[in-house]
PDB file of C-alpha atoms in Angstrom:
ATOM      1  CA  MET A 939      91.414  30.478  18.304  1.00 41.00           C
ATOM      2  CA  SER A 940      91.103  33.794  20.099  1.00 41.00           C
ATOM      3  CA  THR A 941      94.027  35.782  21.451  1.00 41.00           C
ATOM      4  CA  SER A 942      93.449  38.285  24.215  1.00 39.00           C
ATOM      5  CA  VAL A 943      94.442  41.884  23.681  1.00 39.00           C
ATOM      6  CA  SER A 944      96.748  41.746  26.695  1.00 36.00           C
ATOM      7  CA  ALA A 945      98.691  38.908  25.075  1.00 38.00           C
ATOM      8  CA  ILE A 946      99.576  41.031  22.069  1.00 41.00           C
ATOM      9  CA  ARG A 947     102.442  43.475  22.171  1.00 40.00           C
ATOM     10  CA  HIS A 948     101.398  46.769  20.629  1.00 39.00           C
ATOM     11  CA  VAL A 949     102.771  47.215  17.127  1.00 40.00           C
ATOM     12  CA  PRO A 950     105.424  49.954  16.964  1.00 40.00           C
ATOM     13  CA  SER A 951     103.918  53.094  15.523  1.00 42.00           C
ATOM     14  CA  LEU A 952     104.851  56.697  15.069  1.00 42.00           C
ATOM     15  CA  PRO A 953     104.512  58.726  18.271  1.00 45.00           C
ATOM     16  CA  MET A 954     101.159  60.480  18.437  1.00 46.00           C
ATOM     17  CA  THR A 955     101.402  64.242  18.483  1.00 50.00           C
ATOM     18  CA  ASN A 956      99.654  66.392  21.086  1.00 63.00           C
ATOM     19  CA  ASP A 957      97.669  68.073  18.325  1.00 70.00           C
ATOM     20  CA  PRO A 958      94.021  66.955  18.559  1.00 90.00           C
ATOM     21  CA  THR A 959      93.761  67.247  14.763  1.00 95.00           C
ATOM     22  CA  ALA A 960      94.046  63.955  12.896  1.00 96.00           C
ATOM     23  CA  VAL A 961      93.700  65.276   9.345  1.00 98.00           C
ATOM     24  CA  GLU A 962      93.689  68.805   7.963  1.00 98.00           C
ATOM     25  CA  MET A 963      92.989  69.679   4.329  1.00 98.00           C
ATOM     26  CA  VAL A 964      93.398  73.329   3.328  1.00 98.00           C
ATOM     27  CA  GLY A 965      92.622  74.662  -0.141  1.00 98.00           C
ATOM     28  CA  VAL A 966      93.068  71.238  -1.743  1.00 98.00           C
ATOM     29  CA  ASN A 967      92.604  71.079  -5.507  1.00 98.00           C
ATOM     30  CA  LYS A 968      93.069  68.216  -7.928  1.00 98.00           C
ATOM     31  CA  TRP A 969      92.665  67.834 -11.672  1.00 98.00           C
ATOM     32  CA  TYR A 970      92.518  64.837 -13.994  1.00 96.00           C
ATOM     33  CA  GLY A 971      93.786  66.582 -17.099  1.00 96.00           C
ATOM     34  CA  ALA A 972      91.337  69.436 -17.644  1.00 96.00           C
ATOM     35  CA  PHE A 973      88.733  67.949 -15.287  1.00 97.00           C
ATOM     36  CA  HIS A 974      88.716  69.758 -11.923  1.00 98.00           C
ATOM     37  CA  VAL A 975      87.824  66.868  -9.598  1.00 98.00           C
ATOM     38  CA  LEU A 976      88.463  68.538  -6.200  1.00 98.00           C
ATOM     39  CA  LYS A 977      87.757  72.238  -5.757  1.00 98.00           C
ATOM     40  CA  ASN A 978      89.201  74.157  -2.790  1.00 98.00           C
ATOM     41  CA  ILE A 979      88.601  71.445  -0.197  1.00 98.00           C
ATOM     42  CA  ASP A 980      88.843  72.670   3.410  1.00 98.00           C
ATOM     43  CA  LEU A 981      88.253  69.955   6.004  1.00 98.00           C
ATOM     44  CA  THR A 982      89.553  69.260   9.516  1.00 98.00           C
ATOM     45  CA  ILE A 983      89.023  65.928  11.283  1.00 97.00           C
ATOM     46  CA  GLN A 984      89.690  65.576  15.010  1.00 96.00           C
ATOM     47  CA  ARG A 985      91.106  62.454  16.642  1.00 95.00           C
ATOM     48  CA  GLY A 986      88.374  59.939  17.371  1.00 95.00           C
ATOM     49  CA  GLU A 987      85.932  61.674  15.046  1.00 97.00           C
ATOM     50  CA  LYS A 988      83.747  59.707  12.637  1.00 96.00           C
ATOM     51  CA  LEU A 989      82.897  61.356   9.313  1.00 97.00           C
ATOM     52  CA  VAL A 990      80.584  59.928   6.678  1.00 97.00           C
ATOM     53  CA  ILE A 991      81.106  61.438   3.236  1.00 98.00           C
ATOM     54  CA  CYS A 992      78.202  61.187   0.822  1.00 97.00           C
ATOM     55  CA  GLY A 993      77.112  62.642  -2.482  1.00 96.00           C
ATOM     56  CA  PRO A 994      76.229  61.658  -6.041  1.00 95.00           C
ATOM     57  CA  SER A 995      78.560  59.565  -8.195  1.00 93.00           C
ATOM     58  CA  GLY A 996      81.452  61.557  -9.602  1.00 93.00           C
ATOM     59  CA  SER A 997      81.369  64.185  -6.869  1.00 96.00           C
ATOM     60  CA  GLY A 998      84.985  63.575  -5.766  1.00 97.00           C
ATOM     61  CA  LYS A 999      84.314  61.637  -2.535  1.00 97.00           C
ATOM     62  CA  SER A1000      86.666  58.728  -3.190  1.00 96.00           C
ATOM     63  CA  THR A1001      89.329  60.961  -4.698  1.00 98.00           C
ATOM     64  CA  MET A1002      89.289  63.143  -1.594  1.00 98.00           C
ATOM     65  CA  ILE A1003      89.928  60.343   0.881  1.00 97.00           C
ATOM     66  CA  ARG A1004      92.483  58.724  -1.432  1.00 96.00           C
ATOM     67  CA  CYS A1005      94.469  61.963  -1.284  1.00 97.00           C
ATOM     68  CA  ILE A1006      94.851  61.480   2.486  1.00 97.00           C
ATOM     69  CA  ASN A1007      97.277  58.577   2.019  1.00 94.00           C
ATOM     70  CA  ARG A1008      98.611  59.736  -1.351  1.00 95.00           C
ATOM     71  CA  LEU A1009      96.892  57.097  -3.452  1.00 94.00           C
ATOM     72  CA  GLU A1010      95.892  60.202  -5.377  1.00 96.00           C
ATOM     73  CA  GLU A1011      98.150  63.251  -5.574  1.00 96.00           C
ATOM     74  CA  HIS A1012      96.698  66.703  -5.012  1.00 97.00           C
ATOM     75  CA  GLN A1013      98.091  69.538  -7.108  1.00 97.00           C
ATOM     76  CA  GLN A1014      97.286  72.510  -4.865  1.00 97.00           C
ATOM     77  CA  GLY A1015      96.759  73.081  -1.155  1.00 98.00           C
ATOM     78  CA  ARG A1016      97.970  71.386   2.020  1.00 98.00           C
ATOM     79  CA  ILE A1017      97.159  68.027   3.571  1.00 98.00           C
ATOM     80  CA  VAL A1018      98.509  67.310   7.064  1.00 97.00           C
ATOM     81  CA  VAL A1019      98.012  63.861   8.601  1.00 96.00           C
ATOM     82  CA  ASP A1020      98.900  63.363  12.271  1.00 94.00           C
ATOM     83  CA  GLY A1021     101.171  66.405  12.155  1.00 94.00           C
ATOM     84  CA  ILE A1022     102.993  65.323   8.972  1.00 95.00           C
ATOM     85  CA  GLU A1023     102.465  67.361   5.818  1.00 95.00           C
ATOM     86  CA  LEU A1024     101.827  65.179   2.795  1.00 94.00           C
ATOM     87  CA  THR A1025     104.255  66.226   0.069  1.00 92.00           C
ATOM     88  CA  GLY A1026     106.201  64.355  -2.580  1.00 88.00           C
ATOM     89  CA  ASP A1027     108.670  63.200   0.109  1.00 93.00           C
ATOM     90  CA  LEU A1028     108.556  59.391  -0.118  1.00 93.00           C
ATOM     91  CA  LYS A1029     109.672  58.959   3.499  1.00 93.00           C
ATOM     92  CA  LYS A1030     106.758  61.064   4.733  1.00 93.00           C
ATOM     93  CA  ILE A1031     104.343  59.198   2.471  1.00 94.00           C
ATOM     94  CA  ASP A1032     105.531  55.881   3.925  1.00 92.00           C
ATOM     95  CA  GLU A1033     105.199  57.211   7.496  1.00 92.00           C
ATOM     96  CA  ILE A1034     101.630  58.299   6.868  1.00 94.00           C
ATOM     97  CA  ARG A1035     100.649  55.081   5.101  1.00 92.00           C
ATOM     98  CA  ARG A1036     101.853  53.004   8.048  1.00 91.00           C
ATOM     99  CA  ASP A1037      99.319  54.739  10.266  1.00 92.00           C
ATOM    100  CA  VAL A1038      96.399  55.142   7.867  1.00 96.00           C
ATOM    101  CA  GLY A1039      94.427  51.990   7.105  1.00 95.00           C
ATOM    102  CA  MET A1040      92.204  51.797   4.053  1.00 95.00           C
ATOM    103  CA  VAL A1041      89.361  49.489   3.065  1.00 95.00           C
ATOM    104  CA  PHE A1042      88.201  49.633  -0.534  1.00 91.00           C
ATOM    105  CA  GLN A1043      85.008  48.798  -2.380  1.00 88.00           C
ATOM    106  CA  HIS A1044      86.735  45.671  -3.682  1.00 88.00           C
ATOM    107  CA  PHE A1045      88.572  43.527  -1.183  1.00 88.00           C
ATOM    108  CA  ASN A1046      92.030  43.399  -2.849  1.00 90.00           C
ATOM    109  CA  LEU A1047      93.017  40.205  -1.062  1.00 95.00           C
ATOM    110  CA  PHE A1048      95.782  38.052  -2.525  1.00 96.00           C
ATOM    111  CA  PRO A1049      93.889  35.037  -3.922  1.00 97.00           C
ATOM    112  CA  HIS A1050      96.884  32.674  -3.708  1.00 97.00           C
ATOM    113  CA  LEU A1051      97.464  33.354   0.011  1.00 98.00           C
ATOM    114  CA  THR A1052      95.394  32.076   2.916  1.00 98.00           C
ATOM    115  CA  ILE A1053      93.441  34.548   5.012  1.00 98.00           C
ATOM    116  CA  LEU A1054      96.075  34.312   7.750  1.00 98.00           C
ATOM    117  CA  GLU A1055      98.866  34.943   5.231  1.00 98.00           C
ATOM    118  CA  ASN A1056      97.005  37.955   3.825  1.00 98.00           C
ATOM    119  CA  LEU A1057      96.832  39.438   7.336  1.00 98.00           C
ATOM    120  CA  THR A1058     100.436  38.756   8.353  1.00 98.00           C
ATOM    121  CA  LEU A1059     102.152  39.959   5.183  1.00 97.00           C
ATOM    122  CA  ALA A1060     102.342  43.688   6.000  1.00 94.00           C
ATOM    123  CA  PRO A1061     103.128  43.336   9.732  1.00 96.00           C
ATOM    124  CA  ILE A1062     106.045  41.023   8.887  1.00 96.00           C
ATOM    125  CA  TRP A1063     107.467  43.038   5.989  1.00 94.00           C
ATOM    126  CA  VAL A1064     106.587  46.602   6.991  1.00 91.00           C
ATOM    127  CA  ARG A1065     106.469  46.473  10.809  1.00 91.00           C
ATOM    128  CA  LYS A1066     109.265  43.849  10.960  1.00 94.00           C
ATOM    129  CA  MET A1067     107.177  41.733  13.315  1.00 96.00           C
ATOM    130  CA  ARG A1068     108.105  38.133  14.061  1.00 97.00           C
ATOM    131  CA  ARG A1069     105.886  35.635  12.235  1.00 97.00           C
ATOM    132  CA  LYS A1070     104.515  34.041  15.405  1.00 97.00           C
ATOM    133  CA  GLU A1071     103.580  37.418  16.837  1.00 97.00           C
ATOM    134  CA  ALA A1072     102.074  38.533  13.515  1.00 97.00           C
ATOM    135  CA  GLU A1073      99.914  35.406  13.499  1.00 98.00           C
ATOM    136  CA  GLN A1074      98.746  36.122  17.060  1.00 97.00           C
ATOM    137  CA  VAL A1075      97.781  39.656  16.053  1.00 97.00           C
ATOM    138  CA  ALA A1076      96.036  38.369  12.925  1.00 97.00           C
ATOM    139  CA  MET A1077      94.033  35.799  14.869  1.00 98.00           C
ATOM    140  CA  HIS A1078      93.029  38.442  17.395  1.00 96.00           C
ATOM    141  CA  TYR A1079      91.578  40.644  14.665  1.00 95.00           C
ATOM    142  CA  LEU A1080      89.945  37.752  12.826  1.00 96.00           C
ATOM    143  CA  ASP A1081      88.225  36.981  16.109  1.00 95.00           C
ATOM    144  CA  ARG A1082      87.408  40.669  16.401  1.00 92.00           C
ATOM    145  CA  VAL A1083      85.526  40.570  13.073  1.00 93.00           C
ATOM    146  CA  LYS A1084      83.966  37.214  14.016  1.00 92.00           C
ATOM    147  CA  ILE A1085      85.608  34.924  11.449  1.00 95.00           C
ATOM    148  CA  PRO A1086      88.574  33.245  13.216  1.00 97.00           C
ATOM    149  CA  ASP A1087      87.502  29.910  11.735  1.00 97.00           C
ATOM    150  CA  GLN A1088      88.310  31.189   8.226  1.00 97.00           C
ATOM    151  CA  ALA A1089      92.033  31.730   8.900  1.00 98.00           C
ATOM    152  CA  HIS A1090      93.324  28.835   6.803  1.00 98.00           C
ATOM    153  CA  LYS A1091      90.943  29.209   3.888  1.00 98.00           C
ATOM    154  CA  TYR A1092      91.600  31.136   0.688  1.00 98.00           C
ATOM    155  CA  PRO A1093      89.699  34.315  -0.241  1.00 97.00           C
ATOM    156  CA  GLY A1094      87.757  32.541  -2.991  1.00 97.00           C
ATOM    157  CA  GLN A1095      86.253  30.215  -0.385  1.00 98.00           C
ATOM    158  CA  LEU A1096      84.660  33.109   1.545  1.00 96.00           C
ATOM    159  CA  SER A1097      81.542  35.157   0.884  1.00 94.00           C
ATOM    160  CA  GLY A1098      81.846  38.799  -0.130  1.00 93.00           C
ATOM    161  CA  GLY A1099      80.891  39.968   3.346  1.00 94.00           C
ATOM    162  CA  GLN A1100      83.491  37.704   4.924  1.00 95.00           C
ATOM    163  CA  GLN A1101      86.169  38.924   2.507  1.00 95.00           C
ATOM    164  CA  GLN A1102      85.393  42.538   3.354  1.00 94.00           C
ATOM    165  CA  ARG A1103      85.684  41.756   7.067  1.00 95.00           C
ATOM    166  CA  VAL A1104      89.058  40.150   6.312  1.00 96.00           C
ATOM    167  CA  ALA A1105      90.067  43.388   4.574  1.00 95.00           C
ATOM    168  CA  ILE A1106      89.097  45.357   7.691  1.00 95.00           C
ATOM    169  CA  ALA A1107      91.031  42.948   9.926  1.00 96.00           C
ATOM    170  CA  ARG A1108      94.043  43.232   7.617  1.00 96.00           C
ATOM    171  CA  SER A1109      94.088  47.011   8.079  1.00 95.00           C
ATOM    172  CA  LEU A1110      93.699  46.696  11.848  1.00 95.00           C
ATOM    173  CA  CYS A1111      96.745  44.401  12.015  1.00 96.00           C
ATOM    174  CA  MET A1112      98.875  47.458  11.241  1.00 94.00           C
ATOM    175  CA  SER A1113      97.526  49.358  14.285  1.00 93.00           C
ATOM    176  CA  PRO A1114      96.302  52.349  12.271  1.00 94.00           C
ATOM    177  CA  LYS A1115      95.445  55.654  13.905  1.00 94.00           C
ATOM    178  CA  ILE A1116      93.019  56.533  11.106  1.00 96.00           C
ATOM    179  CA  MET A1117      90.774  54.290   9.003  1.00 96.00           C
ATOM    180  CA  LEU A1118      89.541  55.250   5.536  1.00 97.00           C
ATOM    181  CA  PHE A1119      86.601  53.361   4.042  1.00 96.00           C
ATOM    182  CA  ASP A1120      85.842  53.824   0.342  1.00 95.00           C
ATOM    183  CA  GLU A1121      82.278  52.556  -0.211  1.00 93.00           C
ATOM    184  CA  PRO A1122      83.040  49.298   1.615  1.00 92.00           C
ATOM    185  CA  THR A1123      79.555  47.810   1.168  1.00 91.00           C
ATOM    186  CA  SER A1124      78.695  48.879  -2.381  1.00 88.00           C
ATOM    187  CA  ALA A1125      79.998  45.665  -4.003  1.00 83.00           C
ATOM    188  CA  LEU A1126      78.181  43.384  -1.545  1.00 87.00           C
ATOM    189  CA  ASP A1127      74.887  41.570  -1.829  1.00 87.00           C
ATOM    190  CA  PRO A1128      72.255  43.213   0.406  1.00 85.00           C
ATOM    191  CA  GLU A1129      72.229  40.362   2.917  1.00 84.00           C
ATOM    192  CA  MET A1130      75.980  40.766   3.474  1.00 87.00           C
ATOM    193  CA  VAL A1131      75.947  44.512   4.101  1.00 91.00           C
ATOM    194  CA  LYS A1132      74.849  44.297   7.737  1.00 90.00           C
ATOM    195  CA  GLU A1133      77.749  42.105   8.857  1.00 90.00           C
ATOM    196  CA  VAL A1134      80.271  44.610   7.478  1.00 92.00           C
ATOM    197  CA  LEU A1135      78.424  47.621   8.890  1.00 93.00           C
ATOM    198  CA  ASP A1136      78.238  45.930  12.305  1.00 92.00           C
ATOM    199  CA  THR A1137      82.027  45.570  12.263  1.00 92.00           C
ATOM    200  CA  MET A1138      82.445  49.235  11.353  1.00 93.00           C
ATOM    201  CA  ILE A1139      79.973  50.333  14.033  1.00 92.00           C
ATOM    202  CA  SER A1140      81.940  48.378  16.613  1.00 92.00           C
ATOM    203  CA  LEU A1141      85.167  50.077  15.489  1.00 91.00           C
ATOM    204  CA  ALA A1142      83.520  53.475  15.750  1.00 91.00           C
ATOM    205  CA  GLU A1143      82.326  52.739  19.270  1.00 91.00           C
ATOM    206  CA  GLU A1144      85.924  51.998  20.277  1.00 90.00           C
ATOM    207  CA  GLY A1145      87.003  55.512  19.271  1.00 91.00           C
ATOM    208  CA  MET A1146      88.756  54.895  15.957  1.00 93.00           C
ATOM    209  CA  THR A1147      89.155  57.985  13.760  1.00 96.00           C
ATOM    210  CA  MET A1148      87.142  57.106  10.657  1.00 96.00           C
ATOM    211  CA  LEU A1149      86.377  58.675   7.287  1.00 97.00           C
ATOM    212  CA  CYS A1150      83.837  56.654   5.378  1.00 98.00           C
ATOM    213  CA  VAL A1151      82.537  57.246   1.865  1.00 97.00           C
ATOM    214  CA  SER A1152      79.141  55.582   1.931  1.00 94.00           C
ATOM    215  CA  HIS A1153      75.531  55.733   0.815  1.00 90.00           C
ATOM    216  CA  GLU A1154      74.480  53.759   3.901  1.00 92.00           C
ATOM    217  CA  MET A1155      72.465  56.532   5.494  1.00 93.00           C
ATOM    218  CA  GLY A1156      71.394  54.397   8.447  1.00 92.00           C
ATOM    219  CA  PHE A1157      75.074  53.925   9.267  1.00 93.00           C
ATOM    220  CA  ALA A1158      75.611  57.680   8.975  1.00 94.00           C
ATOM    221  CA  ARG A1159      72.756  58.405  11.374  1.00 93.00           C
ATOM    222  CA  GLN A1160      74.038  55.908  13.927  1.00 92.00           C
ATOM    223  CA  VAL A1161      77.786  56.475  13.813  1.00 93.00           C
ATOM    224  CA  ALA A1162      78.774  59.794  12.248  1.00 96.00           C
ATOM    225  CA  ASP A1163      79.771  62.808  14.295  1.00 97.00           C
ATOM    226  CA  ARG A1164      79.431  64.839  11.106  1.00 97.00           C
ATOM    227  CA  VAL A1165      78.148  64.210   7.598  1.00 98.00           C
ATOM    228  CA  VAL A1166      80.047  65.741   4.690  1.00 98.00           C
ATOM    229  CA  PHE A1167      78.016  66.198   1.504  1.00 98.00           C
ATOM    230  CA  MET A1168      79.947  66.662  -1.743  1.00 98.00           C
ATOM    231  CA  ASP A1169      78.798  67.548  -5.240  1.00 97.00           C
ATOM    232  CA  GLN A1170      80.772  68.413  -8.378  1.00 97.00           C
ATOM    233  CA  GLY A1171      84.098  68.338  -6.551  1.00 98.00           C
ATOM    234  CA  GLU A1172      83.045  70.681  -3.760  1.00 98.00           C
ATOM    235  CA  ILE A1173      82.102  70.262  -0.114  1.00 98.00           C
ATOM    236  CA  VAL A1174      78.581  71.644  -0.203  1.00 98.00           C
ATOM    237  CA  GLU A1175      77.555  70.996   3.401  1.00 97.00           C
ATOM    238  CA  ILE A1176      79.038  69.739   6.674  1.00 98.00           C
ATOM    239  CA  ASN A1177      76.481  69.054   9.361  1.00 97.00           C
ATOM    240  CA  THR A1178      75.511  66.818  12.249  1.00 97.00           C
ATOM    241  CA  PRO A1179      73.500  63.756  11.192  1.00 96.00           C
ATOM    242  CA  ALA A1180      70.418  65.083  12.995  1.00 96.00           C
ATOM    243  CA  GLU A1181      70.537  68.398  11.139  1.00 96.00           C
ATOM    244  CA  PHE A1182      71.602  66.941   7.802  1.00 96.00           C
ATOM    245  CA  PHE A1183      68.755  64.439   7.618  1.00 95.00           C
ATOM    246  CA  SER A1184      66.019  66.595   9.147  1.00 94.00           C
ATOM    247  CA  SER A1185      66.821  70.063   7.796  1.00 94.00           C
ATOM    248  CA  PRO A1186      69.714  70.174   5.307  1.00 95.00           C
ATOM    249  CA  HIS A1187      70.949  73.684   4.589  1.00 94.00           C
ATOM    250  CA  HIS A1188      71.478  73.471   0.832  1.00 94.00           C
ATOM    251  CA  GLU A1189      69.161  72.681  -2.055  1.00 95.00           C
ATOM    252  CA  ARG A1190      71.678  70.224  -3.514  1.00 95.00           C
ATOM    253  CA  SER A1191      71.687  68.332  -0.200  1.00 96.00           C
ATOM    254  CA  LYS A1192      67.889  68.258  -0.148  1.00 95.00           C
ATOM    255  CA  LEU A1193      67.713  66.912  -3.709  1.00 95.00           C
ATOM    256  CA  PHE A1194      70.272  64.190  -2.947  1.00 95.00           C
ATOM    257  CA  LEU A1195      68.403  63.067   0.171  1.00 94.00           C
ATOM    258  CA  ALA A1196      65.078  63.080  -1.666  1.00 92.00           C
ATOM    259  CA  GLN A1197      66.551  60.724  -4.254  1.00 90.00           C
ATOM    260  CA  ILE A1198      68.383  58.383  -1.897  1.00 88.00           C
ATOM    261  CA  LEU A1199      65.764  58.190   0.880  1.00 81.00           C
ATOM    262  CA  HIS A1200      62.671  57.853  -1.330  1.00 67.00           C
TER     263      HIS A1200
END
């Protein structure tokens, strides 16, 4: 079953501001106990921009994007998402989370619910959407990620690549303005990586604002407007893909690329 976009009423969302900035991080610091995991992060992402964030393990990449929807709490600095400053205010946190979708390394699907039920849960309970409409939206996005025939199966009956595409569709059902991807292909078998990357490439081509933590350098070359390289909790380099891969500015960037592109 495929539902046309025109047949789906747009999900109510917060009004978009006139500010072209989607996310702004200024002087952001975070510690885990004595460990300084994020060090003076300054980063601005424009609407419609695609950023790929790369770097060695433990460099703070995942922590940084998790701070954007308050899955991790920063201790110093400012984070502003779609004009709303992220503080301890629970109402503001909820507002931001409604408009920021996130796809994790692991799929985090409810195993006891069907694929369709996994997709309709948040629209019904958070967006207060009628069940029939939520199911139409869900089927549209399952068709969008090319697995509408899996709607009535359970997550355990799907491959890893299919489950990750379900996770992407689940986020899209909430009509996010920004999508965060935290190493979405790293838990997949190699033959399943392409189907997930193809879905993400298609999203990027439609103009979605995207921040993606990934070691998929081919994806970065094809999709990213900018590549952000992190090491030891710091942003070491921000560059265009062409410059980053052909003539990186920093020795730490060069060493990382030499190891990952050997």
